Coordinates of C-alpha atoms in Angstrom, one line a residue:
S88 CA 8.9 -41.5 41.6
G89 CA 6.1 -39.5 42.4
F90 CA 3.6 -42.5 41.1
K91 CA 4.7 -44.0 43.4
K92 CA 4.6 -41.7 46.1
F93 CA 0.7 -41.2 45.5
I94 CA 0.5 -44.7 46.2
N95 CA 2.3 -45.3 49.1
Q96 CA 0.6 -42.3 50.8
I97 CA -3.3 -44.0 49.8
G98 CA -1.7 -46.9 51.7
G99 CA -0.4 -45.2 54.7
D100 CA 3.0 -46.6 54.1
H101 CA 5.6 -44.1 55.1
S102 CA 9.2 -44.0 52.8
Q103 CA 12.4 -43.3 53.5
V104 CA 14.2 -39.8 53.6
D105 CA 18.1 -38.9 53.9
H106 CA 17.7 -38.3 57.7
Q107 CA 20.3 -35.5 56.8
S108 CA 17.7 -33.3 55.3
V109 CA 15.8 -33.8 58.0
E110 CA 18.1 -33.2 60.7
N111 CA 18.6 -29.9 59.3
D112 CA 14.7 -28.8 59.1
I113 CA 14.7 -29.7 63.0
A114 CA 17.6 -28.8 64.6
Q115 CA 16.8 -25.4 66.3
S116 CA 13.5 -26.2 66.5
V117 CA 13.3 -29.8 67.8
L118 CA 16.8 -31.4 68.4
L119 CA 18.2 -31.1 71.4
P120 CA 21.6 -29.9 71.9
G121 CA 24.0 -32.9 70.5
E122 CA 20.9 -34.9 69.7
H123 CA 20.9 -36.0 65.8
V124 CA 18.2 -38.5 63.3
H125 CA 19.7 -41.5 62.2
M126 CA 16.4 -42.6 60.6
A127 CA 13.2 -40.7 58.6
F128 CA 10.3 -41.8 56.7
K129 CA 7.6 -39.7 55.4
L130 CA 3.9 -40.4 55.2
G131 CA 2.2 -37.7 53.6
R132 CA 3.1 -34.3 55.5
D133 CA 3.7 -36.3 58.4
T134 CA 7.2 -37.6 59.3
T135 CA 8.6 -40.3 62.4
V136 CA 12.3 -40.0 62.8
F137 CA 14.7 -41.8 64.6
T138 CA 17.2 -40.5 66.4
T139 CA 20.5 -40.6 69.0
T140 CA 17.3 -40.4 72.3
R141 CA 14.2 -40.9 71.0
I142 CA 11.4 -42.3 68.2
L143 CA 9.8 -38.2 67.1
V144 CA 6.1 -38.5 65.4
I145 CA 5.5 -35.1 63.6
D146 CA 2.3 -34.8 62.3
V147 CA 1.2 -32.0 60.8
H148 CA -2.9 -31.1 61.1
G149 CA -5.3 -28.7 59.5
M150 CA -5.8 -27.0 56.0
S151 CA -3.2 -24.5 56.5
G152 CA -0.4 -27.2 58.2
K153 CA 0.5 -24.2 60.8
R154 CA -0.9 -26.7 63.5
V155 CA 2.4 -29.4 64.5
E156 CA 2.3 -31.7 66.8
H157 CA 5.2 -33.3 68.2
R158 CA 5.5 -36.5 69.7
S159 CA 8.2 -38.2 71.4
L160 CA 8.9 -41.7 73.0
P161 CA 11.9 -42.1 74.3
Y162 CA 13.8 -45.5 73.7
G163 CA 13.6 -46.6 76.9
A164 CA 10.3 -46.0 78.2
I165 CA 9.9 -49.0 75.4
L166 CA 8.7 -52.2 76.9
T167 CA 8.7 -54.2 74.1
F168 CA 8.3 -54.2 70.2
A169 CA 7.4 -56.5 66.7
A170 CA 9.1 -56.2 63.6
E171 CA 6.7 -57.9 60.4
T172 CA 7.7 -58.1 56.9
A173 CA 5.5 -57.4 54.3
G174 CA 2.9 -60.7 53.2
G175 CA 2.6 -61.8 49.4
K176 CA 1.8 -59.3 45.9
L177 CA -1.1 -57.4 47.1
D178 CA 0.3 -56.9 50.6
N179 CA 2.7 -54.2 50.4
D180 CA 3.7 -52.6 53.7
A181 CA 5.9 -54.4 56.5
E182 CA 4.8 -53.4 59.8
L183 CA 6.9 -51.3 63.3
V184 CA 4.6 -52.1 66.8
I185 CA 6.0 -50.7 69.8
W186 CA 5.0 -50.7 73.0
S187 CA 5.7 -48.7 76.0
R188 CA 5.3 -47.7 79.7
C189 CA 2.1 -45.7 79.5
P190 CA -0.4 -46.6 80.2
W191 CA -2.9 -43.9 78.8
L192 CA -0.5 -44.4 75.4
N193 CA -1.6 -46.2 72.5
P194 CA 0.6 -48.7 71.2
L195 CA 2.9 -47.1 67.6
K196 CA 2.5 -47.9 64.9
I197 CA 4.4 -47.7 61.4
D198 CA 3.8 -49.2 57.9
F199 CA 6.5 -48.9 55.8
A200 CA 6.2 -49.3 51.9
K201 CA 8.0 -52.9 51.4
K202 CA 10.5 -52.1 48.7
E203 CA 11.1 -49.0 50.2
V204 CA 12.4 -49.6 53.5
D205 CA 14.9 -52.4 54.8
I206 CA 12.8 -54.1 58.0
Y207 CA 14.6 -56.0 59.2
A208 CA 17.6 -53.3 59.8
V209 CA 14.8 -51.3 60.9
Q210 CA 14.7 -54.1 63.3
V211 CA 18.5 -54.0 64.2
F212 CA 18.2 -50.4 65.2
L213 CA 15.7 -50.5 67.4
A214 CA 17.0 -53.2 69.1
S215 CA 20.9 -51.9 69.8
K216 CA 18.2 -48.7 71.0
V217 CA 17.1 -51.1 73.6
L218 CA 18.4 -54.2 74.6
D219 CA 22.5 -52.0 74.1
P220 CA 21.9 -48.5 74.1
R221 CA 25.6 -47.3 74.8
A222 CA 26.5 -49.2 71.6
P223 CA 26.0 -47.8 68.4
A224 CA 23.5 -48.5 66.5
P225 CA 23.6 -49.7 62.8
V226 CA 21.2 -47.1 60.5
P227 CA 19.4 -48.6 57.4
Q228 CA 20.0 -46.4 53.8
P229 CA 17.3 -44.8 52.6
G230 CA 15.9 -47.3 49.2
Q231 CA 17.2 -50.4 51.3
G232 CA 13.9 -52.1 50.3
G233 CA 14.2 -55.6 52.6
A234 CA 12.1 -59.1 53.4
G235 CA 10.7 -59.1 50.2
D236 CA 11.6 -62.1 49.2
T237 CA 11.0 -64.8 52.2
S238 CA 11.4 -68.0 50.2
N239 CA 14.2 -68.7 52.1
L240 CA 12.5 -68.3 55.3
L241 CA 10.2 -69.9 54.5
N242 CA 12.4 -72.7 54.1
W243 CA 13.7 -72.8 57.5
L244 CA 10.9 -72.1 59.6
G245 CA 9.1 -75.5 58.0
N246 CA 10.6 -78.1 59.4
D247 CA 8.8 -79.8 62.4
A248 CA 11.2 -79.9 65.7
V249 CA 11.1 -78.9 69.7
Q250 CA 14.1 -77.9 71.1
V251 CA 16.2 -76.7 68.4
D252 CA 20.4 -75.6 68.1
P253 CA 21.1 -72.6 68.6
G254 CA 23.4 -72.7 67.2
S255 CA 22.3 -72.9 63.7
V256 CA 19.1 -71.1 64.4
E257 CA 21.2 -68.2 65.3
R258 CA 23.0 -68.8 61.8
N259 CA 19.6 -68.0 60.5
L260 CA 18.6 -65.6 62.1
R261 CA 21.3 -64.1 60.9
T262 CA 21.3 -64.8 57.3
I263 CA 18.0 -65.5 55.6
A264 CA 16.3 -63.1 58.9
P265 CA 19.3 -60.6 59.7
V266 CA 17.9 -59.5 63.5
L267 CA 20.0 -59.7 65.9
L268 CA 22.4 -57.6 66.7
P269 CA 26.4 -58.4 66.0
D270 CA 27.4 -58.8 70.3
E271 CA 24.1 -61.1 70.3
H272 CA 24.2 -64.8 70.5
V273 CA 20.8 -67.3 71.1
E274 CA 21.0 -69.3 74.0
M275 CA 17.5 -71.1 73.5
A276 CA 15.4 -72.1 70.6
F277 CA 12.5 -73.8 70.3
Q278 CA 10.3 -74.2 66.6
L279 CA 7.1 -75.2 66.9
G280 CA 5.3 -75.5 63.3
R281 CA 6.2 -72.9 61.6
D282 CA 6.9 -70.6 64.3
I283 CA 10.5 -70.6 66.9
F284 CA 10.5 -69.0 70.1
T285 CA 14.4 -67.8 71.4
L286 CA 15.6 -66.5 74.6
T287 CA 19.3 -64.9 73.9
T288 CA 21.6 -63.2 75.8
K289 CA 19.4 -59.4 75.4
R290 CA 15.8 -60.7 75.2
L291 CA 13.4 -63.0 75.0
L292 CA 12.5 -63.1 70.6
D293 CA 9.3 -64.8 69.2
V294 CA 9.4 -65.3 65.1
N295 CA 5.5 -66.3 65.0
V296 CA 5.0 -66.5 61.1
K297 CA 0.9 -65.2 59.6
G298 CA -1.0 -66.1 57.1
M299 CA -1.8 -69.5 54.9
S300 CA 1.7 -68.5 51.9
G301 CA 3.3 -67.7 55.5
K302 CA 4.6 -64.7 53.7
R303 CA 4.2 -62.9 56.3
V304 CA 6.8 -63.4 59.8
E305 CA 6.6 -61.3 62.6
F306 CA 9.8 -60.8 64.7
T307 CA 8.1 -60.2 68.6
T308 CA 11.0 -58.7 71.1
I309 CA 10.4 -58.6 74.7
P310 CA 13.6 -57.3 77.1
Y311 CA 14.0 -59.4 79.8
T312 CA 13.7 -56.0 81.9
S313 CA 9.8 -55.9 80.2
I314 CA 9.4 -59.6 81.7
G315 CA 6.5 -58.8 84.9
A316 CA 6.4 -62.7 86.1
F317 CA 6.6 -65.9 84.3
A318 CA 5.3 -69.0 85.2
V319 CA 6.3 -73.1 83.3
Q320 CA 4.4 -75.7 84.6
S321 CA 6.0 -79.6 83.8
A322 CA 2.9 -82.3 81.2
G323 CA 0.7 -84.2 83.2
G324 CA -0.4 -88.4 83.0
R325 CA 0.2 -90.2 80.6
F326 CA -2.9 -88.3 77.5
D327 CA -1.3 -85.0 78.6
R328 CA 1.4 -84.9 76.2
D329 CA 2.6 -81.0 76.4
A330 CA 5.0 -79.0 79.3
E331 CA 4.0 -75.2 79.1
L332 CA 5.6 -71.9 79.1
L333 CA 3.7 -68.5 80.1
V334 CA 5.6 -65.1 80.3
W335 CA 3.7 -61.9 81.2
N336 CA 5.8 -58.5 79.7
K337 CA 4.7 -55.8 81.8
V338 CA 2.1 -53.4 79.2
P339 CA -0.6 -52.3 80.6
V340 CA -2.9 -53.0 77.3
Q341 CA -1.4 -56.1 77.0
Q342 CA -3.3 -58.8 79.8
H343 CA -2.9 -62.3 78.6
P344 CA 0.3 -63.8 78.9
L345 CA 2.9 -65.6 76.0
Q346 CA 2.6 -69.3 75.6
L347 CA 4.4 -71.0 74.5
D348 CA 3.6 -75.5 74.6
L349 CA 6.4 -77.5 74.8
R350 CA 6.5 -81.4 73.9
K351 CA 7.2 -83.2 76.7
G352 CA 10.6 -84.9 76.6
R353 CA 11.5 -83.0 73.5
A354 CA 12.4 -80.0 75.6
D355 CA 13.9 -79.2 79.3
L356 CA 11.4 -77.2 80.9
F357 CA 13.8 -76.7 84.0
A358 CA 16.7 -75.7 81.5
I359 CA 13.9 -72.9 80.2
Q360 CA 13.5 -71.7 83.7
S361 CA 16.3 -71.2 84.6
C362 CA 17.6 -69.4 82.2
L363 CA 14.9 -67.2 82.2
A364 CA 15.5 -66.3 85.7
A365 CA 19.0 -65.7 85.5
K366 CA 17.9 -63.3 83.0
V367 CA 14.9 -62.2 84.4
L368 CA 16.0 -62.2 87.9
G369 CA 19.6 -61.7 87.9
H370 CA 21.9 -60.8 90.7
A371 CA 18.8 -59.1 92.1
G372 CA 18.5 -60.5 96.0
G373 CA 20.6 -57.7 97.6
A374 CA 20.6 -58.1 101.8
A375 CA 18.4 -60.9 103.7
A376 CA 15.5 -60.4 104.6
P377 CA 14.8 -60.7 108.7
Q378 CA 13.7 -65.1 108.7
A379 CA 10.3 -65.5 111.4
P380 CA 10.3 -68.9 112.2
P381 CA 8.5 -71.5 111.1
Q382 CA 5.2 -72.1 113.8
S383 CA 5.1 -75.0 116.1
S384 CA 2.9 -78.0 114.9
A385 CA 2.4 -79.6 118.3
A386 CA -1.3 -78.9 118.3
G387 CA -1.5 -82.0 116.2
G388 CA -2.4 -83.2 112.6
G389 CA -6.6 -82.0 113.3
E390 CA -5.3 -78.6 113.3
S391 CA -3.3 -79.1 110.2
L392 CA -5.9 -80.6 107.9
M393 CA -8.4 -77.8 108.9
A394 CA -5.7 -75.2 108.0
C395 CA -5.2 -77.3 104.4
L396 CA -8.9 -77.3 103.8
G397 CA -9.0 -74.0 104.7
G398 CA -6.8 -73.4 101.9
D399 CA -4.2 -71.8 105.0
G400 CA -0.7 -72.1 104.5
I401 CA 1.1 -73.6 107.2
Q402 CA 5.0 -72.6 107.7
V403 CA 7.5 -74.7 107.0
N404 CA 11.1 -75.0 107.4
P405 CA 12.8 -73.0 104.1
Q406 CA 16.6 -74.2 104.8
Q407 CA 14.6 -78.1 104.7
L408 CA 12.3 -76.5 101.6
E409 CA 15.6 -75.0 100.0
E410 CA 17.2 -78.4 100.0
E411 CA 14.5 -80.6 98.8
L412 CA 14.6 -78.0 96.1
R413 CA 18.2 -78.4 94.9
R414 CA 17.1 -82.1 95.4
T415 CA 14.7 -82.8 93.1
V416 CA 13.6 -79.6 91.0
P417 CA 16.4 -77.4 89.5
L418 CA 14.5 -73.5 89.9
L419 CA 17.0 -71.8 92.1
L420 CA 19.8 -69.7 91.4
P421 CA 23.1 -71.0 92.6
N422 CA 23.0 -67.3 94.9
E423 CA 19.7 -67.4 95.5
R424 CA 18.4 -68.4 99.0
V425 CA 14.9 -69.7 100.8
E426 CA 14.6 -66.9 103.2
V427 CA 10.2 -68.7 103.9
A428 CA 8.3 -71.0 103.2
L429 CA 4.4 -71.6 103.6
K430 CA 2.9 -74.7 102.7
T431 CA -0.7 -75.3 101.8
G432 CA -2.0 -78.8 100.9
R433 CA -0.3 -80.1 98.1
D434 CA 0.9 -76.9 96.7
T435 CA 4.1 -74.1 98.2
T436 CA 4.4 -71.0 98.3
V437 CA 7.6 -69.4 98.4
F438 CA 9.3 -66.2 99.0
T439 CA 13.4 -66.1 97.9
T440 CA 16.3 -63.8 98.1
H441 CA 15.3 -62.7 94.3
R442 CA 12.0 -63.6 93.7
L443 CA 8.2 -64.9 95.0
L444 CA 7.7 -68.5 94.0
M445 CA 4.5 -70.8 93.4
I446 CA 4.4 -74.1 93.4
D447 CA 0.8 -75.4 92.4
V448 CA 0.7 -79.2 92.4
K449 CA -2.6 -80.0 89.3
G450 CA -5.8 -82.9 89.2
L451 CA -5.5 -85.9 90.6
S452 CA -2.0 -87.5 89.8
G453 CA -1.2 -84.8 90.9
K454 CA 2.2 -84.6 88.0
K455 CA 1.2 -81.5 86.2
V456 CA 2.8 -79.0 88.5
E457 CA 3.2 -75.5 87.9
Y458 CA 6.0 -73.4 88.9
F459 CA 5.4 -69.3 88.8
T460 CA 8.1 -66.4 89.7
L461 CA 6.9 -63.2 90.1
P462 CA 10.6 -61.0 90.8
Y463 CA 9.7 -58.1 93.7
A464 CA 10.7 -55.7 91.3
S465 CA 7.1 -57.0 89.6
V466 CA 4.9 -55.7 92.8
Q467 CA 3.5 -53.0 93.0
A468 CA 1.6 -52.6 96.1
F469 CA 0.7 -55.8 98.9
A470 CA -0.9 -55.8 101.6
V471 CA -1.5 -58.0 104.7
E472 CA -4.4 -59.2 107.4
T473 CA -5.2 -59.9 110.6
A474 CA -7.0 -63.0 111.4
G475 CA -10.0 -62.2 113.3
T476 CA -11.7 -64.2 116.3
W477 CA -15.3 -66.2 116.3

């Protein structure tokens, strides 16, 4: 109705409109040959269009409306996105936020009218385009509002646990909160209070329950290709009960990593590391790099001690270190090899065929250890500097 459209416009909420009608309007002037409109949402004079290849924002300027901006965001430029359900009675809008590779471009934020747009279906459509562009994307139809009743979702997320059964989480993410793609499966899942953190076959999916009522739920997707670095940190001594997972994505404006604290003894830290390494690193690392032999330590313990105190790395035998890593901590992938290794005090920097791996021993006891992974694909530049003289 006209009143409903007026209320949505006042609240800044988009309503879904007939995509075919929008395609007919812009086919000749804007769309490429073979490009089609799958979804369209309208707010006042402005329209946001999801096509086969991009998100197109049509922004009408000025009183006359003759000045029109057409802003395109290709699906391939999307690094991460988050879909958020509407909250309680006074919260009428669901929300979609999209971060791109462009450091000068602010995140694209779209508010949807709660009862007119199925935010789960929009999320699935976008996930299909970003995670699996070759697969056909399911298209939500106008007027199919979603996520209005979140009571079942809240009942599921209200249980306290740590590492949980991935099969059970997958069933809930297909029925209670249908956000998974048809061929997507949950491989690892963790529950912290009301929140769920999953590693699926296609992405890192973080489910974050917000507010006192818990009716507003955010589903954040980070494709594995958008992860710039990650680290796992073991728990420390008797009074340190939490292990930790840190994930940095490639979004330029997001400086702080996604952090997940894991209860000691109730989550397999190295299985998480192995799963992430396999997804992020894959079968990278082509030809082996030329190996420099370890430097002789014939100068004696005094020189090694001074190097250690000065923070200088001493090259160690890569084959011996690789054997030690495979024997003690299951960090390396089956086809991953250690090529160069440097030791500084208790810490070790490892150059493998797939990544730069930094092992940082923390605290007096040395029980808290961080394993930081930087894929070579995330290295934008580097520098080496020769030593000076006395």
